[in-house]
C-alpha cells in the first residue's frame, strides 16, 4: 500500500510541477513592456520596466479591456482600474491561485517524503 501511495504522490508531484511551468505564456515585448498571459486565470499581464529608473524593479499589473498599453497611458489606466476595484480583484485571484498551487505542491512534497521514510523504515525492520 505504501508503494502505491508513494508512486501516486510522485506522479502527482510531476503533474503539479509541469502545470507550474505551463502557467505563463510569454507574449510580445518591447523595450520597456513585457506582456505575458496567465493560463490559470485567463488574464493578460504586463511588466513595465521604467526607463531611467533608480532601481531595476518592474511594475506588474493586469491588462483589462485592452490587448496592449502605451507607456504614456499607464498612470491613467492604473488610476482608473484602481478606482473601480478590478485591479485589486485580479491581484487577489492571482494570489489565491498561486497560494493554492504552492500549498498543493508543499503538501504533495511532504506526502512523498513521509511515504518514502515510512517505506524505507518498514523495509529496514523486515
Short mmCIF file of N, CA, C and O in Angstrom, two decimals:
data_model
loop_
_atom_site.label_atom_id
_atom_site.label_comp_id
_atom_site.label_asym_id
_atom_site.label_seq_id
_atom_site.Cartn_x
_atom_site.Cartn_y
_atom_site.Cartn_z
N UNK A 1 0.83 -1.20 0.00
CA UNK A 1 0.00 0.00 0.00
C UNK A 1 0.87 1.26 0.00
O UNK A 1 0.55 2.23 -0.67
N UNK A 2 1.96 1.24 0.76
CA UNK A 2 2.84 2.41 0.83
C UNK A 2 3.51 2.69 -0.51
O UNK A 2 3.75 3.85 -0.86
N UNK A 3 3.85 1.63 -1.26
CA UNK A 3 4.47 1.82 -2.56
C UNK A 3 3.49 2.51 -3.52
O UNK A 3 3.89 3.39 -4.27
N UNK A 4 2.23 2.10 -3.48
CA UNK A 4 1.22 2.71 -4.35
C UNK A 4 1.03 4.19 -3.99
O UNK A 4 0.91 5.04 -4.87
N UNK A 5 1.00 4.47 -2.69
CA UNK A 5 0.84 5.86 -2.24
C UNK A 5 2.04 6.70 -2.68
O UNK A 5 1.87 7.83 -3.15
N UNK A 6 3.23 6.14 -2.58
CA UNK A 6 4.44 6.85 -2.98
C UNK A 6 4.45 7.10 -4.49
O UNK A 6 4.73 8.21 -4.94
N UNK A 7 4.12 6.09 -5.26
CA UNK A 7 4.09 6.24 -6.72
C UNK A 7 3.04 7.27 -7.13
O UNK A 7 3.30 8.14 -7.97
N UNK A 8 1.87 7.20 -6.53
CA UNK A 8 0.81 8.16 -6.83
C UNK A 8 1.25 9.58 -6.47
O UNK A 8 1.02 10.52 -7.24
N UNK A 9 1.90 9.73 -5.34
CA UNK A 9 2.37 11.05 -4.91
C UNK A 9 3.45 11.60 -5.84
O UNK A 9 3.46 12.79 -6.15
N UNK A 10 4.34 10.75 -6.30
CA UNK A 10 5.40 11.19 -7.21
C UNK A 10 4.80 11.61 -8.56
O UNK A 10 5.18 12.63 -9.13
N UNK A 11 3.84 10.82 -9.06
CA UNK A 11 3.18 11.17 -10.32
C UNK A 11 2.44 12.50 -10.17
O UNK A 11 2.51 13.38 -11.05
N UNK A 12 1.72 12.66 -9.06
CA UNK A 12 1.00 13.91 -8.81
C UNK A 12 1.97 15.08 -8.70
O UNK A 12 1.70 16.17 -9.21
N UNK A 13 3.10 14.87 -8.05
CA UNK A 13 4.11 15.91 -7.92
C UNK A 13 4.64 16.32 -9.29
O UNK A 13 4.79 17.52 -9.58
N UNK A 14 4.90 15.36 -10.15
CA UNK A 14 5.37 15.66 -11.50
C UNK A 14 4.32 16.46 -12.28
O UNK A 14 4.67 17.42 -12.98
N UNK A 15 3.06 16.09 -12.15
CA UNK A 15 1.98 16.81 -12.83
C UNK A 15 1.90 18.25 -12.33
O UNK A 15 1.77 19.19 -13.12
N UNK A 16 2.01 18.44 -11.01
CA UNK A 16 1.97 19.79 -10.45
C UNK A 16 3.14 20.64 -10.93
O UNK A 16 2.97 21.83 -11.24
N UNK A 17 4.31 20.05 -11.01
CA UNK A 17 5.48 20.79 -11.49
C UNK A 17 5.30 21.19 -12.95
O UNK A 17 5.58 22.33 -13.33
N UNK A 18 4.80 20.28 -13.76
CA UNK A 18 4.55 20.59 -15.17
C UNK A 18 3.51 21.70 -15.30
O UNK A 18 3.68 22.63 -16.09
N UNK A 19 2.44 21.63 -14.51
CA UNK A 19 1.43 22.68 -14.54
C UNK A 19 2.00 24.03 -14.14
O UNK A 19 1.62 25.07 -14.69
N UNK A 20 2.92 24.03 -13.19
CA UNK A 20 3.57 25.27 -12.78
C UNK A 20 4.39 25.89 -13.90
O UNK A 20 4.37 27.10 -14.10
N UNK A 21 5.10 25.05 -14.66
CA UNK A 21 5.88 25.56 -15.78
C UNK A 21 5.00 26.04 -16.93
O UNK A 21 5.39 26.92 -17.69
N UNK A 22 3.82 25.46 -17.06
CA UNK A 22 2.93 25.84 -18.16
C UNK A 22 1.99 26.98 -17.82
O UNK A 22 1.15 27.36 -18.64
N UNK A 23 2.10 27.55 -16.63
CA UNK A 23 1.16 28.60 -16.23
C UNK A 23 1.28 29.85 -17.09
O UNK A 23 0.29 30.42 -17.51
N UNK A 24 2.48 30.31 -17.33
CA UNK A 24 2.69 31.59 -18.01
C UNK A 24 3.10 31.38 -19.46
O UNK A 24 3.92 30.53 -19.77
N UNK A 25 2.52 32.19 -20.32
CA UNK A 25 2.87 32.21 -21.73
C UNK A 25 3.43 33.60 -22.04
O UNK A 25 2.73 34.60 -21.87
N UNK A 26 4.69 33.66 -22.42
CA UNK A 26 5.31 34.94 -22.76
C UNK A 26 4.82 35.40 -24.12
O UNK A 26 4.87 34.66 -25.09
N UNK A 27 4.36 36.64 -24.17
CA UNK A 27 3.85 37.22 -25.40
C UNK A 27 4.84 38.25 -25.92
O UNK A 27 5.96 38.36 -25.41
N UNK A 28 4.42 39.03 -26.88
CA UNK A 28 5.31 40.04 -27.48
C UNK A 28 5.79 41.02 -26.41
O UNK A 28 5.13 41.26 -25.42
N UNK A 29 6.94 41.57 -26.66
CA UNK A 29 7.54 42.50 -25.71
C UNK A 29 8.18 43.65 -26.46
O UNK A 29 8.56 43.52 -27.62
N UNK A 30 8.30 44.76 -25.77
CA UNK A 30 9.05 45.90 -26.30
C UNK A 30 10.19 46.16 -25.32
O UNK A 30 10.41 45.39 -24.40
N UNK A 31 10.84 47.26 -25.48
CA UNK A 31 11.98 47.56 -24.61
C UNK A 31 11.57 47.70 -23.14
O UNK A 31 12.26 47.22 -22.25
N UNK A 32 10.46 48.37 -22.91
CA UNK A 32 10.04 48.64 -21.53
C UNK A 32 8.84 47.82 -21.07
O UNK A 32 8.56 47.78 -19.88
N UNK A 33 8.12 47.20 -21.97
CA UNK A 33 6.90 46.46 -21.64
C UNK A 33 7.04 45.01 -22.05
O UNK A 33 7.37 44.70 -23.20
N UNK A 34 6.79 44.11 -21.11
CA UNK A 34 6.81 42.67 -21.37
C UNK A 34 5.43 42.11 -21.07
O UNK A 34 4.97 42.18 -19.93
N UNK A 35 4.78 41.55 -22.07
CA UNK A 35 3.44 41.00 -21.92
C UNK A 35 3.53 39.50 -21.66
O UNK A 35 4.37 38.81 -22.23
N UNK A 36 2.64 39.03 -20.80
CA UNK A 36 2.55 37.59 -20.54
C UNK A 36 1.10 37.23 -20.23
O UNK A 36 0.31 38.09 -19.83
N UNK A 37 0.78 35.96 -20.43
CA UNK A 37 -0.60 35.50 -20.25
C UNK A 37 -0.63 34.43 -19.16
O UNK A 37 0.09 33.43 -19.24
N UNK A 38 -1.47 34.64 -18.17
CA UNK A 38 -1.66 33.66 -17.09
C UNK A 38 -2.75 32.69 -17.54
O UNK A 38 -3.93 33.05 -17.59
N UNK A 39 -2.35 31.48 -17.87
CA UNK A 39 -3.31 30.49 -18.38
C UNK A 39 -4.30 30.06 -17.29
O UNK A 39 -5.43 29.72 -17.59
N UNK A 40 -3.88 30.03 -16.05
CA UNK A 40 -4.76 29.58 -14.98
C UNK A 40 -5.90 30.57 -14.76
O UNK A 40 -7.04 30.17 -14.54
N UNK A 41 -5.59 31.85 -14.78
CA UNK A 41 -6.60 32.88 -14.52
C UNK A 41 -7.18 33.45 -15.80
O UNK A 41 -8.07 34.30 -15.74
N UNK A 42 -6.68 33.02 -16.95
CA UNK A 42 -7.11 33.54 -18.24
C UNK A 42 -7.01 35.07 -18.26
O UNK A 42 -7.96 35.77 -18.59
N UNK A 43 -5.83 35.56 -17.89
CA UNK A 43 -5.63 37.00 -17.75
C UNK A 43 -4.29 37.41 -18.35
O UNK A 43 -3.28 36.78 -18.09
N UNK A 44 -4.31 38.49 -19.13
CA UNK A 44 -3.07 39.04 -19.68
C UNK A 44 -2.48 40.04 -18.69
O UNK A 44 -3.21 40.85 -18.10
N UNK A 45 -1.17 39.96 -18.49
CA UNK A 45 -0.46 40.84 -17.57
C UNK A 45 0.65 41.55 -18.33
O UNK A 45 1.12 41.06 -19.36
N UNK A 46 1.07 42.67 -17.80
CA UNK A 46 2.19 43.40 -18.39
C UNK A 46 3.18 43.76 -17.28
O UNK A 46 2.79 44.11 -16.18
N UNK A 47 4.45 43.58 -17.59
CA UNK A 47 5.52 44.03 -16.71
C UNK A 47 6.10 45.29 -17.34
O UNK A 47 6.49 45.28 -18.51
N UNK A 48 6.15 46.33 -16.57
CA UNK A 48 6.67 47.61 -17.05
C UNK A 48 7.99 47.89 -16.36
O UNK A 48 8.08 47.91 -15.14
N UNK A 49 9.02 48.08 -17.15
CA UNK A 49 10.34 48.43 -16.65
C UNK A 49 10.57 49.90 -16.96
O UNK A 49 10.87 50.25 -18.11
N UNK A 50 10.40 50.77 -15.97
CA UNK A 50 10.52 52.21 -16.23
C UNK A 50 11.92 52.58 -16.73
O UNK A 50 12.91 52.14 -16.18
N UNK A 51 11.98 53.38 -17.79
CA UNK A 51 13.29 53.82 -18.27
C UNK A 51 13.91 54.81 -17.28
O UNK A 51 13.20 55.56 -16.61
N UNK A 52 15.19 54.75 -17.16
CA UNK A 52 15.94 55.64 -16.27
C UNK A 52 15.51 55.49 -14.81
O UNK A 52 15.57 56.44 -14.03
N UNK A 53 15.04 54.33 -14.46
CA UNK A 53 14.59 54.10 -13.08
C UNK A 53 15.80 53.93 -12.17
O UNK A 53 16.85 53.46 -12.57
N UNK A 54 15.60 54.32 -10.93
CA UNK A 54 16.68 54.22 -9.95
C UNK A 54 16.92 52.77 -9.54
O UNK A 54 17.99 52.41 -9.12
N UNK A 55 15.89 51.93 -9.66
CA UNK A 55 16.05 50.52 -9.30
C UNK A 55 15.63 49.65 -10.48
O UNK A 55 14.87 50.07 -11.33
N UNK A 56 16.13 48.41 -10.51
CA UNK A 56 15.79 47.51 -11.62
C UNK A 56 14.41 46.85 -11.45
O UNK A 56 14.04 46.00 -12.24
N UNK A 57 13.67 47.22 -10.42
CA UNK A 57 12.37 46.60 -10.17
C UNK A 57 11.36 46.99 -11.23
O UNK A 57 11.36 48.10 -11.73
N UNK A 58 10.51 46.04 -11.53
CA UNK A 58 9.46 46.30 -12.50
C UNK A 58 8.13 46.51 -11.79
O UNK A 58 7.99 46.23 -10.61
N UNK A 59 7.17 47.00 -12.54
CA UNK A 59 5.81 47.17 -12.06
C UNK A 59 4.97 46.21 -12.89
O UNK A 59 5.08 46.17 -14.12
N UNK A 60 4.15 45.41 -12.24
CA UNK A 60 3.35 44.41 -12.93
C UNK A 60 1.88 44.65 -12.64
O UNK A 60 1.50 44.89 -11.50
N UNK A 61 1.06 44.56 -13.68
CA UNK A 61 -0.37 44.77 -13.49
C UNK A 61 -1.15 44.05 -14.60
O UNK A 61 -0.62 43.80 -15.68
N UNK A 62 -2.42 43.72 -14.33
CA UNK A 62 -3.23 43.04 -15.34
C UNK A 62 -3.74 44.02 -16.39
O UNK A 62 -4.00 45.18 -16.09
N UNK A 63 -3.88 43.54 -17.60
CA UNK A 63 -4.48 44.33 -18.66
C UNK A 63 -5.93 43.90 -18.82
O UNK A 63 -6.21 42.74 -19.11
N UNK A 64 -6.84 44.82 -18.61
CA UNK A 64 -8.26 44.53 -18.73
C UNK A 64 -8.85 45.42 -19.82
O UNK A 64 -8.55 46.61 -19.87
N UNK A 65 -9.66 44.82 -20.66
CA UNK A 65 -10.36 45.54 -21.73
C UNK A 65 -9.44 46.09 -22.80
O UNK A 65 -9.82 46.98 -23.55
N UNK A 66 -8.22 45.59 -22.88
CA UNK A 66 -7.29 46.01 -23.94
C UNK A 66 -6.23 44.94 -24.10
O UNK A 66 -6.00 44.13 -23.21
N UNK A 67 -5.59 44.95 -25.26
CA UNK A 67 -4.55 43.97 -25.53
C UNK A 67 -3.15 44.49 -25.30
O UNK A 67 -2.22 43.73 -25.05
N UNK A 68 -2.98 45.80 -25.41
CA UNK A 68 -1.67 46.39 -25.13
C UNK A 68 -1.86 47.81 -24.62
O UNK A 68 -2.93 48.39 -24.75
N UNK A 69 -0.81 48.32 -24.04
CA UNK A 69 -0.86 49.65 -23.45
C UNK A 69 0.40 50.41 -23.85
O UNK A 69 1.45 49.80 -24.07
N UNK A 70 0.27 51.72 -23.94
CA UNK A 70 1.43 52.56 -24.25
C UNK A 70 1.97 53.14 -22.95
O UNK A 70 1.22 53.38 -22.00
N UNK A 71 3.23 53.37 -22.94
CA UNK A 71 3.90 53.85 -21.73
C UNK A 71 3.27 55.14 -21.20
O UNK A 71 3.12 55.32 -20.00
N UNK A 72 2.82 56.00 -22.08
CA UNK A 72 2.23 57.27 -21.66
C UNK A 72 0.85 57.11 -21.03
O UNK A 72 0.37 58.00 -20.31
N UNK A 73 0.20 55.97 -21.26
CA UNK A 73 -1.15 55.74 -20.74
C UNK A 73 -1.19 54.94 -19.44
O UNK A 73 -2.26 54.70 -18.89
N UNK A 74 -0.05 54.51 -18.94
CA UNK A 74 -0.02 53.61 -17.79
C UNK A 74 -0.62 54.25 -16.54
O UNK A 74 -1.47 53.64 -15.88
N UNK A 75 -0.22 55.44 -16.19
CA UNK A 75 -0.73 56.07 -14.97
C UNK A 75 -2.24 56.27 -15.02
O UNK A 75 -2.95 55.99 -14.05
N UNK A 76 -2.75 56.74 -16.15
CA UNK A 76 -4.19 56.96 -16.30
C UNK A 76 -4.95 55.63 -16.20
O UNK A 76 -5.98 55.53 -15.54
N UNK A 77 -4.40 54.59 -16.83
CA UNK A 77 -5.03 53.26 -16.79
C UNK A 77 -5.07 52.72 -15.36
O UNK A 77 -6.10 52.23 -14.90
N UNK A 78 -3.94 52.81 -14.65
CA UNK A 78 -3.87 52.28 -13.29
C UNK A 78 -4.80 53.04 -12.34
O UNK A 78 -5.44 52.43 -11.48
N UNK A 79 -4.88 54.36 -12.49
CA UNK A 79 -5.80 55.14 -11.65
C UNK A 79 -7.24 54.73 -11.88
O UNK A 79 -8.01 54.55 -10.93
N UNK A 80 -7.61 54.57 -13.13
CA UNK A 80 -9.00 54.18 -13.47
C UNK A 80 -9.33 52.79 -12.92
O UNK A 80 -10.37 52.59 -12.29
N UNK A 81 -8.45 51.83 -13.14
CA UNK A 81 -8.70 50.46 -12.69
C UNK A 81 -8.65 50.35 -11.17
O UNK A 81 -9.38 49.56 -10.58
N UNK A 82 -7.81 51.15 -10.53
CA UNK A 82 -7.72 51.13 -9.07
C UNK A 82 -9.02 51.67 -8.46
O UNK A 82 -9.49 51.17 -7.43
N UNK A 83 -9.60 52.68 -9.08
CA UNK A 83 -10.85 53.25 -8.57
C UNK A 83 -12.02 52.28 -8.68
O UNK A 83 -12.89 52.24 -7.82
N UNK A 84 -12.05 51.47 -9.73
CA UNK A 84 -13.14 50.52 -9.90
C UNK A 84 -12.97 49.28 -9.02
O UNK A 84 -13.93 48.57 -8.78
N UNK A 85 -11.76 49.03 -8.57
CA UNK A 85 -11.50 47.86 -7.72
C UNK A 85 -11.17 46.60 -8.52
O UNK A 85 -10.85 45.57 -7.95
N UNK A 86 -11.24 46.67 -9.83
CA UNK A 86 -10.97 45.48 -10.65
C UNK A 86 -9.51 45.07 -10.57
O UNK A 86 -9.19 43.88 -10.62
N UNK A 87 -8.63 46.04 -10.46
CA UNK A 87 -7.21 45.75 -10.36
C UNK A 87 -6.92 44.89 -9.14
O UNK A 87 -6.21 43.88 -9.22
N UNK A 88 -7.50 45.25 -8.02
CA UNK A 88 -7.31 44.50 -6.78
C UNK A 88 -7.92 43.11 -6.90
O UNK A 88 -7.33 42.12 -6.45
N UNK A 89 -9.09 43.00 -7.52
CA UNK A 89 -9.73 41.70 -7.68
C UNK A 89 -8.88 40.75 -8.51
O UNK A 89 -8.79 39.55 -8.19
N UNK A 90 -8.24 41.25 -9.55
CA UNK A 90 -7.37 40.41 -10.39
C UNK A 90 -6.13 39.97 -9.60
O UNK A 90 -5.68 38.84 -9.73
N UNK A 91 -5.57 40.88 -8.80
CA UNK A 91 -4.42 40.51 -7.97
C UNK A 91 -4.82 39.45 -6.93
O UNK A 91 -4.07 38.51 -6.67
N UNK A 92 -5.99 39.61 -6.34
CA UNK A 92 -6.46 38.64 -5.34
C UNK A 92 -6.66 37.27 -5.99
O UNK A 92 -6.26 36.24 -5.43
N UNK A 93 -7.26 37.25 -7.17
CA UNK A 93 -7.47 35.99 -7.89
C UNK A 93 -6.14 35.32 -8.20
O UNK A 93 -5.96 34.11 -7.98
N UNK A 94 -5.18 36.10 -8.68
CA UNK A 94 -3.86 35.55 -9.00
C UNK A 94 -3.18 35.02 -7.74
O UNK A 94 -2.56 33.95 -7.75
N UNK A 95 -3.27 35.76 -6.65
CA UNK A 95 -2.65 35.34 -5.39
C UNK A 95 -3.29 34.06 -4.86
O UNK A 95 -2.58 33.17 -4.38
N UNK A 96 -4.60 33.96 -4.94
CA UNK A 96 -5.28 32.74 -4.48
C UNK A 96 -4.83 31.53 -5.29
O UNK A 96 -4.58 30.45 -4.73
N UNK A 97 -4.75 31.68 -6.61
CA UNK A 97 -4.31 30.57 -7.45
C UNK A 97 -2.87 30.18 -7.13
O UNK A 97 -2.55 28.99 -7.03
N UNK A 98 -2.01 31.17 -6.95
CA UNK A 98 -0.61 30.89 -6.63
C UNK A 98 -0.48 30.23 -5.26
O UNK A 98 0.25 29.24 -5.10
N UNK A 99 -1.19 30.75 -4.27
CA UNK A 99 -1.13 30.18 -2.92
C UNK A 99 -1.68 28.76 -2.89
O UNK A 99 -1.13 27.88 -2.22
N UNK A 100 -2.77 28.53 -3.61
CA UNK A 100 -3.33 27.18 -3.68
C UNK A 100 -2.36 26.21 -4.33
O UNK A 100 -2.19 25.07 -3.86
N UNK A 101 -1.72 26.65 -5.39
CA UNK A 101 -0.74 25.80 -6.08
C UNK A 101 0.44 25.48 -5.15
O UNK A 101 0.86 24.33 -5.05
N UNK A 102 0.97 26.49 -4.50
CA UNK A 102 2.11 26.28 -3.59
C UNK A 102 1.71 25.35 -2.44
O UNK A 102 2.48 24.47 -2.05
N UNK A 103 0.49 25.53 -1.92
CA UNK A 103 0.01 24.66 -0.86
C UNK A 103 -0.08 23.21 -1.31
O UNK A 103 0.36 22.30 -0.60
N UNK A 104 -0.65 22.98 -2.49
CA UNK A 104 -0.74 21.62 -3.03
C UNK A 104 0.64 21.03 -3.28
O UNK A 104 0.89 19.86 -2.99
N UNK A 105 1.53 21.84 -3.80
CA UNK A 105 2.89 21.38 -4.08
C UNK A 105 3.61 20.99 -2.80
O UNK A 105 4.21 19.91 -2.71
N UNK A 106 3.54 21.84 -1.78
CA UNK A 106 4.19 21.53 -0.50
C UNK A 106 3.58 20.31 0.17
O UNK A 106 4.30 19.46 0.72
N UNK A 107 2.26 20.22 0.14
CA UNK A 107 1.58 19.06 0.72
C UNK A 107 2.01 17.78 0.01
O UNK A 107 2.30 16.77 0.66
N UNK A 108 2.09 17.85 -1.30
CA UNK A 108 2.50 16.68 -2.07
C UNK A 108 3.94 16.30 -1.77
O UNK A 108 4.26 15.11 -1.65
N UNK A 109 4.82 17.28 -1.64
CA UNK A 109 6.22 17.00 -1.30
C UNK A 109 6.30 16.34 0.08
O UNK A 109 7.06 15.37 0.27
N UNK A 110 5.53 16.84 1.02
CA UNK A 110 5.52 16.23 2.37
C UNK A 110 5.02 14.79 2.33
O UNK A 110 5.56 13.93 3.03
N UNK A 111 4.01 14.52 1.52
CA UNK A 111 3.49 13.15 1.40
C UNK A 111 4.55 12.24 0.78
O UNK A 111 4.73 11.10 1.22
N UNK A 112 5.28 12.74 -0.21
CA UNK A 112 6.35 11.93 -0.83
C UNK A 112 7.44 11.64 0.20
O UNK A 112 7.89 10.49 0.31
N UNK A 113 7.84 12.64 0.95
CA UNK A 113 8.88 12.44 1.97
C UNK A 113 8.39 11.46 3.04
O UNK A 113 9.10 10.52 3.41
N UNK A 114 7.18 11.68 3.54
CA UNK A 114 6.63 10.81 4.58
C UNK A 114 6.50 9.37 4.08
O UNK A 114 6.88 8.43 4.78
N UNK A 115 5.98 9.20 2.87
CA UNK A 115 5.80 7.86 2.32
C UNK A 115 7.15 7.18 2.09
O UNK A 115 7.28 5.98 2.33
N UNK A 116 8.13 7.95 1.65
CA UNK A 116 9.46 7.37 1.43
C UNK A 116 10.08 6.92 2.75
O UNK A 116 10.62 5.82 2.84
N UNK A 117 10.01 7.77 3.75
CA UNK A 117 10.57 7.41 5.06
C UNK A 117 9.85 6.20 5.63
O UNK A 117 10.49 5.26 6.11
N UNK A 118 8.54 6.21 5.55
CA UNK A 118 7.76 5.09 6.08
C UNK A 118 8.08 3.80 5.33
O UNK A 118 8.22 2.74 5.94
N UNK A 119 8.22 3.88 4.02
CA UNK A 119 8.52 2.70 3.21
C UNK A 119 9.90 2.15 3.55
O UNK A 119 10.07 0.94 3.72
N UNK A 120 10.90 3.03 3.68
CA UNK A 120 12.26 2.57 3.96
C UNK A 120 12.41 2.09 5.40
O UNK A 120 13.16 1.16 5.67
N UNK A 121 11.71 2.69 6.34
CA UNK A 121 11.76 2.21 7.73
C UNK A 121 11.10 0.86 7.85
O UNK A 121 11.63 -0.03 8.52
N UNK A 122 9.97 0.66 7.19
CA UNK A 122 9.30 -0.64 7.23
C UNK A 122 10.16 -1.70 6.54
O UNK A 122 10.20 -2.85 6.97
N UNK A 123 10.85 -1.32 5.47
CA UNK A 123 11.70 -2.28 4.74
C UNK A 123 12.90 -2.66 5.60
O UNK A 123 13.32 -3.81 5.62
N UNK A 124 13.46 -1.71 6.34
CA UNK A 124 14.61 -2.00 7.19
C UNK A 124 14.24 -2.87 8.37
O UNK A 124 15.08 -3.62 8.88
N UNK A 125 13.01 -2.78 8.85
CA UNK A 125 12.58 -3.57 10.01
C UNK A 125 12.36 -5.04 9.63
O UNK A 125 12.39 -5.89 10.48
N UNK A 126 12.13 -5.29 8.36
CA UNK A 126 11.85 -6.69 7.94
C UNK A 126 13.06 -7.51 7.87
O UNK A 126 14.08 -7.55 7.80
#
